[in-house]
Coordinates of C-alpha atoms in Angstrom, one line a residue:
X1 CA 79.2 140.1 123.1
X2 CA 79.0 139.7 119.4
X3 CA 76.7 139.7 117.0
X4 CA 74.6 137.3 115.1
X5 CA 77.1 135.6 112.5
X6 CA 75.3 135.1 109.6
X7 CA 76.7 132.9 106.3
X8 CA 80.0 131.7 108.1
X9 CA 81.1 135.5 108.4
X10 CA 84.0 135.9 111.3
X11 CA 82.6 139.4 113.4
X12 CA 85.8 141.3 115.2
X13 CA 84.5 143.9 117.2
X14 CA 88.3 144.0 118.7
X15 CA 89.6 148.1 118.0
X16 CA 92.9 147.3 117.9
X17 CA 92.2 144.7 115.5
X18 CA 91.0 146.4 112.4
X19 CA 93.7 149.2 112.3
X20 CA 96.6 146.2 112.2
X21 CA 94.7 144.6 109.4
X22 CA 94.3 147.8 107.5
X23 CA 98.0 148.8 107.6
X24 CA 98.4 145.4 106.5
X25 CA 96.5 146.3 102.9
X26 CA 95.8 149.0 100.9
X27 CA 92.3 150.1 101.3
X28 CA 89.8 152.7 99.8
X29 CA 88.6 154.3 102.8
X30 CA 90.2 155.9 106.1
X31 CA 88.9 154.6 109.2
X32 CA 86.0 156.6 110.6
X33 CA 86.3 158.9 112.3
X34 CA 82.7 159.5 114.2
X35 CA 79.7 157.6 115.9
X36 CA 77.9 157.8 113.1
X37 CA 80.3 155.4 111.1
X38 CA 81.3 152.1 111.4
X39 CA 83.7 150.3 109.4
X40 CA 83.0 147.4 107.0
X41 CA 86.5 145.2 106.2
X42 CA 85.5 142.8 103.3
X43 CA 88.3 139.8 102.0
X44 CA 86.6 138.9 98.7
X45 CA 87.9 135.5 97.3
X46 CA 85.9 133.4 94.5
X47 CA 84.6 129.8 96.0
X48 CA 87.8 127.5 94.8
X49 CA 87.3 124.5 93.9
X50 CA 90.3 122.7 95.3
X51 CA 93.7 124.3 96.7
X52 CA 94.8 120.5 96.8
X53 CA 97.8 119.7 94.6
X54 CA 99.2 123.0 94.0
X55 CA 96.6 123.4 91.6
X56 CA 96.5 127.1 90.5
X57 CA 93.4 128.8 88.7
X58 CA 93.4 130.0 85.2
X59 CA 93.2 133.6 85.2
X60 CA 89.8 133.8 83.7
X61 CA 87.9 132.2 86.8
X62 CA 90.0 135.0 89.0
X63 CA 88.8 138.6 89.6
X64 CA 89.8 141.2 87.5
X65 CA 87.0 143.4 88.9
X66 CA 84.6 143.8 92.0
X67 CA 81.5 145.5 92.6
X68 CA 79.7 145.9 96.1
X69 CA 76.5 146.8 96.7
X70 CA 75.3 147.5 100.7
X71 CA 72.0 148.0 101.1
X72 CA 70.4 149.7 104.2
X73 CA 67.7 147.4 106.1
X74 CA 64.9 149.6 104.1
X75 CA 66.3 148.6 100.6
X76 CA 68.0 152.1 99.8
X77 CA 71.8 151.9 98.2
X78 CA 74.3 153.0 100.9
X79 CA 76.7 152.3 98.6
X80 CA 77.7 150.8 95.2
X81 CA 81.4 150.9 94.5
X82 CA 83.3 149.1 91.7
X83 CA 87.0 148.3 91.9
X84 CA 88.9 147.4 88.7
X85 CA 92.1 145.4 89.8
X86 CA 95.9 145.2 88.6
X87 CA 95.7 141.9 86.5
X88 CA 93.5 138.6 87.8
X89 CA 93.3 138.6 91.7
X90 CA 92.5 135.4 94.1
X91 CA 91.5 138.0 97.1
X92 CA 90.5 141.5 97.4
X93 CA 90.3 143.6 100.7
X94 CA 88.0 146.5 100.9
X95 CA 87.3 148.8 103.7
X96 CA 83.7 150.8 103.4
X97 CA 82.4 153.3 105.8
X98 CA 78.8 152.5 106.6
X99 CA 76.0 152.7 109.2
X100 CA 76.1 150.6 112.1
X101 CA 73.4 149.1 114.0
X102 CA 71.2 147.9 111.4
X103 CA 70.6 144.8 109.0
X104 CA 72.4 145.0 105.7
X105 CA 72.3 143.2 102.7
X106 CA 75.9 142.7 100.5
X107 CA 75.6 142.2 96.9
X108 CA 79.2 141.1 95.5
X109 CA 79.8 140.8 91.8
X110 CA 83.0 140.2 89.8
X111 CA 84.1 140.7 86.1
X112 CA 80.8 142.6 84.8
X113 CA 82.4 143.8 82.0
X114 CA 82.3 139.9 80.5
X115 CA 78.7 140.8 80.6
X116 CA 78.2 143.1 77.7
X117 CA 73.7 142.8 77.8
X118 CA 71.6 141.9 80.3
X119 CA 68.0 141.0 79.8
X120 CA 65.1 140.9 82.6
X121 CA 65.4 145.0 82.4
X122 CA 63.1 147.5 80.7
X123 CA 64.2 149.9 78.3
X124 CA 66.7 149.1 76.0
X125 CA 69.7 146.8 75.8
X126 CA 72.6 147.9 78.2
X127 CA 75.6 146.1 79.5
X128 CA 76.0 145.0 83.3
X129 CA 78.1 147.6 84.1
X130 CA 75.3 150.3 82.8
X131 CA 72.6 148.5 85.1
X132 CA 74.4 149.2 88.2
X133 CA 75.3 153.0 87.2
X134 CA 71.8 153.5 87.5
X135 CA 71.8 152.4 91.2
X136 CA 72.8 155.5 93.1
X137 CA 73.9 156.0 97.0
X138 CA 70.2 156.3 98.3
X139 CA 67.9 154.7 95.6
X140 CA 65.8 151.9 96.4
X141 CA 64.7 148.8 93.9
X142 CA 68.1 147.3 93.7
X143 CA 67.6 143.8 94.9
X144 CA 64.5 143.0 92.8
X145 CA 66.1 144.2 90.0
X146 CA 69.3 142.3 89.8
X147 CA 67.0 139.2 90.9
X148 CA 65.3 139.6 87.6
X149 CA 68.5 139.8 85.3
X150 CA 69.6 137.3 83.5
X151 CA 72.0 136.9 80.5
X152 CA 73.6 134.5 78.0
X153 CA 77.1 133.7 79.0
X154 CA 80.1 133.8 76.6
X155 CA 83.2 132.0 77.8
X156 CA 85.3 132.3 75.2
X157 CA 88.6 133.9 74.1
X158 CA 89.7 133.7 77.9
X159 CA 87.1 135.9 78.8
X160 CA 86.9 136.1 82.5
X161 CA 83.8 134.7 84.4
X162 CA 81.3 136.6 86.0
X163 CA 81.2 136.1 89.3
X164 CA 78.2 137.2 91.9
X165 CA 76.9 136.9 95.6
X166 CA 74.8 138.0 98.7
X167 CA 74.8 138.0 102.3
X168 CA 73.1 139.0 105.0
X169 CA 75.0 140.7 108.0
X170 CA 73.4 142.0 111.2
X171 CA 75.7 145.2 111.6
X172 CA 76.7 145.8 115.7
X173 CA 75.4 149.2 117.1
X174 CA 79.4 149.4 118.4
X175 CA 82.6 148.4 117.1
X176 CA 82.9 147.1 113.1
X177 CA 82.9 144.0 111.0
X178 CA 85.0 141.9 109.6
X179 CA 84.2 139.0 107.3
X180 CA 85.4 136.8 104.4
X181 CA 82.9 136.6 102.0
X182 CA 82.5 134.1 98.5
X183 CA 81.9 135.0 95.2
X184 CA 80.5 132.3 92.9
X185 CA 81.3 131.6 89.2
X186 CA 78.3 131.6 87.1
X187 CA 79.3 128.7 85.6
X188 CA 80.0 125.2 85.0
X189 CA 83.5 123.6 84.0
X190 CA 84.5 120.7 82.1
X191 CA 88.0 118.8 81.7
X192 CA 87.9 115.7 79.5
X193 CA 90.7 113.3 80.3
X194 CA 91.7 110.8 77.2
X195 CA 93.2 107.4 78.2
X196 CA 93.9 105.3 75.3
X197 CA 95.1 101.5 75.8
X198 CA 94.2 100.6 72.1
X199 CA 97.3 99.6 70.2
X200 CA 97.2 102.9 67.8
X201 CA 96.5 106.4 67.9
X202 CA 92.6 107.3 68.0
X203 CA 90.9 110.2 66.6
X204 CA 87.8 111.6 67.8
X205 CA 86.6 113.7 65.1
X206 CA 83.9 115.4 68.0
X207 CA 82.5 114.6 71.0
X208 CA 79.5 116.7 72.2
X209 CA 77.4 116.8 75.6
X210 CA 73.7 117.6 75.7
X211 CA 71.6 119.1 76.7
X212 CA 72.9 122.6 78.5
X213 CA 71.0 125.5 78.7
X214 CA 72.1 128.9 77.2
X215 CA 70.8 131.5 79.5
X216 CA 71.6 132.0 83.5
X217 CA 70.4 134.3 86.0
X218 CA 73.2 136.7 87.5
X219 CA 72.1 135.6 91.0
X220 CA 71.9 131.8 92.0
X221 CA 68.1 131.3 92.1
X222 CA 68.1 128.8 95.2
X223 CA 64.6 127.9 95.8
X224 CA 64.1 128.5 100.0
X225 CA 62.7 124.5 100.2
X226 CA 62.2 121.4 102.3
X227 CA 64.8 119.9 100.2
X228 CA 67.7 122.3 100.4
X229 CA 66.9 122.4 104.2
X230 CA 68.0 119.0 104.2
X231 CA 70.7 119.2 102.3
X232 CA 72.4 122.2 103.7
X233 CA 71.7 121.1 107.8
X234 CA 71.5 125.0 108.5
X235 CA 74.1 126.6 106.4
X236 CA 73.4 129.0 103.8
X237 CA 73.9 127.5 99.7
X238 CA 77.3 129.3 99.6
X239 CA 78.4 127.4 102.9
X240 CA 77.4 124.6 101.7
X241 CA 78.9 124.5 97.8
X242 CA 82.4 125.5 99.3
X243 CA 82.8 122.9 101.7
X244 CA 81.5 120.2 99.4
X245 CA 84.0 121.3 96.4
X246 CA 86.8 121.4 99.4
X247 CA 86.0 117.8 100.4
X248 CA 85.2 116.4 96.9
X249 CA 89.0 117.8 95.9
X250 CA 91.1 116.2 99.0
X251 CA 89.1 112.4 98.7
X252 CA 88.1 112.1 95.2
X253 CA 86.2 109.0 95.7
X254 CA 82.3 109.4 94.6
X255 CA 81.5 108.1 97.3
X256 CA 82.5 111.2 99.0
X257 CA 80.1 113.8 96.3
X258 CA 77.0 111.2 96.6
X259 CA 77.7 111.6 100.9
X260 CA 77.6 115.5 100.4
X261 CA 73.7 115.1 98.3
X262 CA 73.4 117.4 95.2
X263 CA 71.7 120.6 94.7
X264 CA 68.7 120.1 92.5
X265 CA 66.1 122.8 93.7
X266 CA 66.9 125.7 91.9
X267 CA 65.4 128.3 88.7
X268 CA 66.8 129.1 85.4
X269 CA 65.3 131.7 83.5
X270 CA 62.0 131.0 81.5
X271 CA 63.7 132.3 78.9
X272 CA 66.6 129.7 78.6
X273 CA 66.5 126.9 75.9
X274 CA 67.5 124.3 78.0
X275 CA 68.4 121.9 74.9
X276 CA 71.4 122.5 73.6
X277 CA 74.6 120.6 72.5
X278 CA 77.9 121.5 73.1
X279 CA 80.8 120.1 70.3
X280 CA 84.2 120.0 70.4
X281 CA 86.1 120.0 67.3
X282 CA 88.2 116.3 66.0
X283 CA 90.9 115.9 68.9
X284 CA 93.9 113.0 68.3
X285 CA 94.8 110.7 71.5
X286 CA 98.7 109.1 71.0
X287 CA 99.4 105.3 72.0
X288 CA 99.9 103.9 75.0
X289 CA 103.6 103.1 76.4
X290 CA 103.4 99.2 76.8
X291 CA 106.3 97.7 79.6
X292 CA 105.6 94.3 79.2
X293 CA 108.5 93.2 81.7
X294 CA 107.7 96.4 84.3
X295 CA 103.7 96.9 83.5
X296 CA 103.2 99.1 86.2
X297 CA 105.2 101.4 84.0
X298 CA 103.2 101.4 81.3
X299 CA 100.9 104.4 80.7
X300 CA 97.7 104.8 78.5
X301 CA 98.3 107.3 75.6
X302 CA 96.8 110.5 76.2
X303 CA 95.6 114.0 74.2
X304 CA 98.2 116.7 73.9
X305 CA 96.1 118.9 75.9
X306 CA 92.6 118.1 77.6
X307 CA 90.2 119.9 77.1
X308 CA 88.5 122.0 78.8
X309 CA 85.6 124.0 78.3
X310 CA 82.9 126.1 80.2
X311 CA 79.0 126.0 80.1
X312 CA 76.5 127.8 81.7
X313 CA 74.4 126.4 84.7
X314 CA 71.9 124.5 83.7
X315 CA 69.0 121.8 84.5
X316 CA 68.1 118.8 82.6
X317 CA 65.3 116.6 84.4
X318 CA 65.9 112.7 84.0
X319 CA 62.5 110.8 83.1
X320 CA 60.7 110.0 85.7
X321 CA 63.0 111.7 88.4
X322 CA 60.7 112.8 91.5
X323 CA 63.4 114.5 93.5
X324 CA 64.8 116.9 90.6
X325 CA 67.9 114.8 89.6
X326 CA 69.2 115.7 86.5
X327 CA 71.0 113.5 83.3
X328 CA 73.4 115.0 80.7
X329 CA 74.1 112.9 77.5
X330 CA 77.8 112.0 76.5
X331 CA 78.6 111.2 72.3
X332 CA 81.8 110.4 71.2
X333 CA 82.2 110.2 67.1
X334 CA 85.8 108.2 67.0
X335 CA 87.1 108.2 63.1
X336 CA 86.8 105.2 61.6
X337 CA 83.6 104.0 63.5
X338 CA 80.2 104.4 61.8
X339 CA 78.6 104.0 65.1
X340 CA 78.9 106.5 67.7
X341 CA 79.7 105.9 71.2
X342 CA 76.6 107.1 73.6
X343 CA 76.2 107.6 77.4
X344 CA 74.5 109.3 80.2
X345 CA 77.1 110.8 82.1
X346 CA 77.3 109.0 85.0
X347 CA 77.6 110.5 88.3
X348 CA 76.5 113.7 87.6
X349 CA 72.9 114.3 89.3
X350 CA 72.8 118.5 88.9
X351 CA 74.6 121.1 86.9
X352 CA 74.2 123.6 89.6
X353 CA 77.1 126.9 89.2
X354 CA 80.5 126.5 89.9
X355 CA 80.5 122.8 89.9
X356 CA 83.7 121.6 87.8
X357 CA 83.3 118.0 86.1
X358 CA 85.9 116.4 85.7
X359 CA 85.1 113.8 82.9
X360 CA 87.9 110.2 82.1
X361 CA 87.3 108.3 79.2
X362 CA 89.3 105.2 79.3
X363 CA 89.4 103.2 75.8
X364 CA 90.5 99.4 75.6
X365 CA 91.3 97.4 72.4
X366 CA 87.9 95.3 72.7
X367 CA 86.1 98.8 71.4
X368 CA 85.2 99.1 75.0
X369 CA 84.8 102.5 76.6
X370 CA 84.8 103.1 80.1
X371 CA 84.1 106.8 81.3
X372 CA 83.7 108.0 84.9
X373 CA 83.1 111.6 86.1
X374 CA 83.7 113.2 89.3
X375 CA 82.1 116.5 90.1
X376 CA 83.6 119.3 92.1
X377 CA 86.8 118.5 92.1
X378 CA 89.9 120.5 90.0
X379 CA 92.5 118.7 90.0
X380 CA 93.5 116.2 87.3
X381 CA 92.9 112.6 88.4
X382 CA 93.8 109.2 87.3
X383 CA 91.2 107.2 85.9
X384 CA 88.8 104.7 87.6
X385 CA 88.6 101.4 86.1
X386 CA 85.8 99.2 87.2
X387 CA 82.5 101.9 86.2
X388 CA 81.6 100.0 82.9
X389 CA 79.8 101.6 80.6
X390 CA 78.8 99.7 77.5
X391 CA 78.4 100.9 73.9
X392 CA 74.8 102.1 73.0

């Protein structure tokens, strides 16, 4: 019989199955070799947002480092292991040695070395990777203390994002575990798509989007609700953000993220400053190609590169919002133009980690400018027409 499956983990309590997967990959442990020991086979991937189109992941939102943390069912380390990795990974298999017959909890963390000072600690300033050195195999406090940290993200210069998670697992009395288990980017991602049908090239000399906060926890703070019951039907947060990216990335449509519902009850830290403005520099869109004969040939004119940019988790109530939905504000400052172009982002209810937004802006030659977003999803889409949003 096996075991309770908690968090969408596959148990194999199969013998003969472990030893074929571990010949398979090289791992840091022997099997053991005693009663005492049972064996814990970990795949680690990050929570992609979409595998549709052949998309492939820049190497900062890979690991280039994992840490585990098991803890025993009374709290105590069992172990904390860190694993640096030969260039940006999509997977990592591990093999630990542990006790069986007893609840554990998993802490998974990737790229803690982007994470040069954590806060929510006493004593002084120290880096991420100096907070867990001072968890040893058999000391207790652990979870409450990485609960409690909380940092200010950088994301730039490529830097690789930190990554973290935890599950539960009821470990069998016989026999060993084997599970796939998520990691989850602490943070948001933006691309801006430029379609330009106006007769002649348009500058933008910024475009900024308010209001972000600057500070996130290291673990999701996912308040334990009425409303997240609801949303998730039974599955755990990570179960839940996984499958809705999945679906958002193979049927677009926002009809297909407004089905899924939105994640809304969750903390940042008290310490965040939730108001703050994100610019990006002056950024030239060409003309459009015009077919008049053939104008399904033609094609908008569009930026040499979109741009894309990363901000940390945050949480902006709309006025008068009784359910937690959220509102981020779009400018666009387009050379030549005294007045600036200003919208709420439409379709964008929460800012919750690891969503990606993928933002078109569609301009016409009547000064019109149409912009649709469409969270979750990673892959580069056409734009919608038909979502007007006027001048303000």
């Amino acid at each position: 019989m096996k075991p309770n499956i908690i968090h969408s983990i596959v148990v194999c309590l199969a013998a003969f199955a472990l030893p074929f997967m571990v010949a398979c990959c090289s791992q840091e442990e022997s099997l053991p070799d005693n009663v005492a020991e049972a064996a814990l086979y970990l795949n680690i991937e990050p929570i992609v947002q979409s595998r549709a189109g052949g998309a492939t992941l820049p190497d900062n939102e890979k690991m280039h480092s994992v840490r585990i943390v098991v803890l025993h069912a009374d709290g105590t380390v069992e172990h904390n292991r860190h694993f640096s990795l030969e260039g940006a990974r999509e997977q990592k298999y591990i093999l630990l040695k542990v006790t069986p017959d007893e609840k554990k909890k998993i802490f998974l963390f990737a790229n803690e070395e982007s994470v040069s000072k954590v806060e929510g600690v006493t004593g002084d300033p120290q880096s991420l990777t100096d907070f867990f050195k001072g968890y040893t195999d058999g000391t207790s406090g652990f979870e409450a203390a990485v609960n409690g940290l909380y940092f200010a993200p950088g994301y730039t210069d490529k830097k690789p994002i930190p990554m973290s998670s935890m599950y539960e697992i009821e470990f069998p009395a016989k026999g060993n575990f084997d599970g796939t288990f998520y990691v989850v980017r602490v943070a948001t991602k933006f691309t801006v798509n430029f379609m330009n049908w106006r007769g002649e090239e348009v500058t933008m000399k910024n475009f900024t989007i308010a209001s972000y906060a600057d500070k996130n926890f290291l673990m999701a703070h996912v308040k334990d609700s009425e409303q997240n019951r609801q949303l998730f039907k039974g599955k755990t947060w990570i179960d839940w953000l996984k499958e809705v990216s999945e679906a958002s990335s193979e049927d677009d449509d926002y009809a297909t993220t407004e089905a899924a519902g939105w994640l809304k009850d969750y903390e940042l830290p008290a310490q965040a400053n939730k108001a703050n403005t994100y610019t990006h520099a002056a950024i030239t869109v060409g003309e459009p190609t015009v077919d008049i004969d053939y104008p399904d040939n033609s094609k908008p004119g569009v930026a040499e590169k979109a741009p894309v940019f990363y901000l940390p988790e945050s949480m902006n109530p709309k006025a008068g919002a009784a359910d937690g939905e959220q509102e981020y504000t779009l400018t666009i400052n387009i050379d030549g133009r005294t007045e600036p172009f200003v919208c709420k982002l439409p379709n964008l209810k929460a800012l919750f980690r690891n969503t990606h937004v993928v933002v078109n802006i569609t301009m016409y030659n009547s000064n019109e400018i149409v912009v649709d977003v469409i969270p979750y999803s990673s892959v580069s889409l056409d734009p919608i027409f038909g979502l007007d949003v006027k001048e303000q």
